[in-house]
Amino acid sequence: MLRGSIMFRPRRYATMLPALLLGALFSLPALAWAALDPHGLLLAWQRDPTTTMTIDWHVDGSDRNVRVAYRAVAGEEEWSVATGSRQSLPASDRVIHRVELTGLAPDTEYLFKVGGYERERRFRTMPAENISRPVRIAVGGDVRGNEISRRVTRQAMRFDPDFVVWGGDLAYANGDERNVGRWYEFLDVVMREMVTPDGRTVPVVMGIGNHEVRGGYHDRNDHELRRNLPPYVQDDASRLRIAPYYYRLAAFPGQPGYGALDFGDYLSLLLLDTDHSNPIAGEQTRWLRKALADRVGRVTHVLPVYHVGAWPSARHWDGDVHRRVREHWSPLFEQHRIPMVFEQHDHAYKRTWPIRDGRIDPRGVVYMGDGAWGVGVRETGRSHEGVKAWYLDRVASQSHAIMLTLQGNYQSLVVVNEQGRIIDEYPRTGLREGLLPEAERWSLPARAE
Ligand SMILES: [Fe+2]
Ligand SMILES: [Fe+2]
């Protein structure tokens, strides 16, 4: 007999049958109601992260329970209940349930439960100010729902981040219904791994990248995934048509696909769209000009996050989209003395020298990124045709998360790789050269003056 197999004993089976049936009768409804988790769950914000929280969870279409029960961890015994909206997902049996909790206390932990699911989770609102405790953000992009992505997320969670920002290329589903399973895999990583070691569920802010869009860029009307769609125009309906999953799954920024998220007067995230569902030039650049003017000087940290980089580490810097970012946005960042921006898309780690007017300048902007959270990494300089990119200070072909800390008016970061090793830090703290062996010093500042 095979080890572990069960011998079939008809008589014993027959005597157990009524009990089994009875048990099934009582336990089936209980099982249906006692499921621990929905198919997917993610926390986000649509506005004021110090007093609100948006909770999305994904369920079968037959589940119509759009309620969240919540209470403060300390000092509240009674559960409050909030309700929200349902929205279907194209070519999917799943429905998005979204509830926004408002009127919460800043820097406070809450317990919550979604729909009829049993698991009790915990979140924390953002502090009203940034002096008494640091705020820590995990930044990256080019994610994908795979094992690398799980491992990098776990490494990031060890730093106890307040939230995660991903600047595009999330599930790599290309807006294509045939790839809806890639969203399921991605959302499973988010639900299961976006939890700190002490059990706090961490919100995620998701920007748009080329892999959220049919054809990748708004002007690819001739792409095969756009064959049955009307030509792109810059309006809500067109954006939803070319990025049907992104606009439904990402609570922020929502339409028009770019926006500002303001945290008290200490942080504003500016999430931008690098030609994917909106042109860089024109309306979006006018919006960015005003968004910066309204905030710089009043808000301590203004952090632009977007997908395609001004200064890429793997691709050639002459590409159209890279040039448009440099032409339309870099002058605004420089004018407002934005110290650091975050760009993705190249599937490597990079930190540039501070750049101003197309040359290295200590008053310039440091471009951080380059998007390798879970997707396979690229060799840096691959498309640079043998010419070393003068603007790169550090590069590494490694999966990573950038752990950014803000306190008072200070910003600093470390970069953690898939194995939990620190591969870069900024600003440099006077550690000996060579102590960070895994990042390559890319080039000397040939154009420094
Ligand atoms: Fe990517
Ligand atoms: Fe990309």
XYZ file of C-alpha atoms and ligand atoms in Angstrom, residues 142 169 172 210-211 307 345 347 371 375 378, ligand 1:
12
model
C 7.904 48.333 -12.976
C 4.196 49.583 -15.213
C 2.163 44.499 -17.362
C 3.163 52.354 -20.827
C 2.132 48.848 -19.724
C 7.220 56.749 -15.534
C 10.711 52.492 -16.991
C 14.374 48.320 -15.262
C 12.002 51.070 -12.075
C 10.316 43.031 -13.498
C 18.351 45.408 -17.727
Fe 8.609 48.540 -17.370
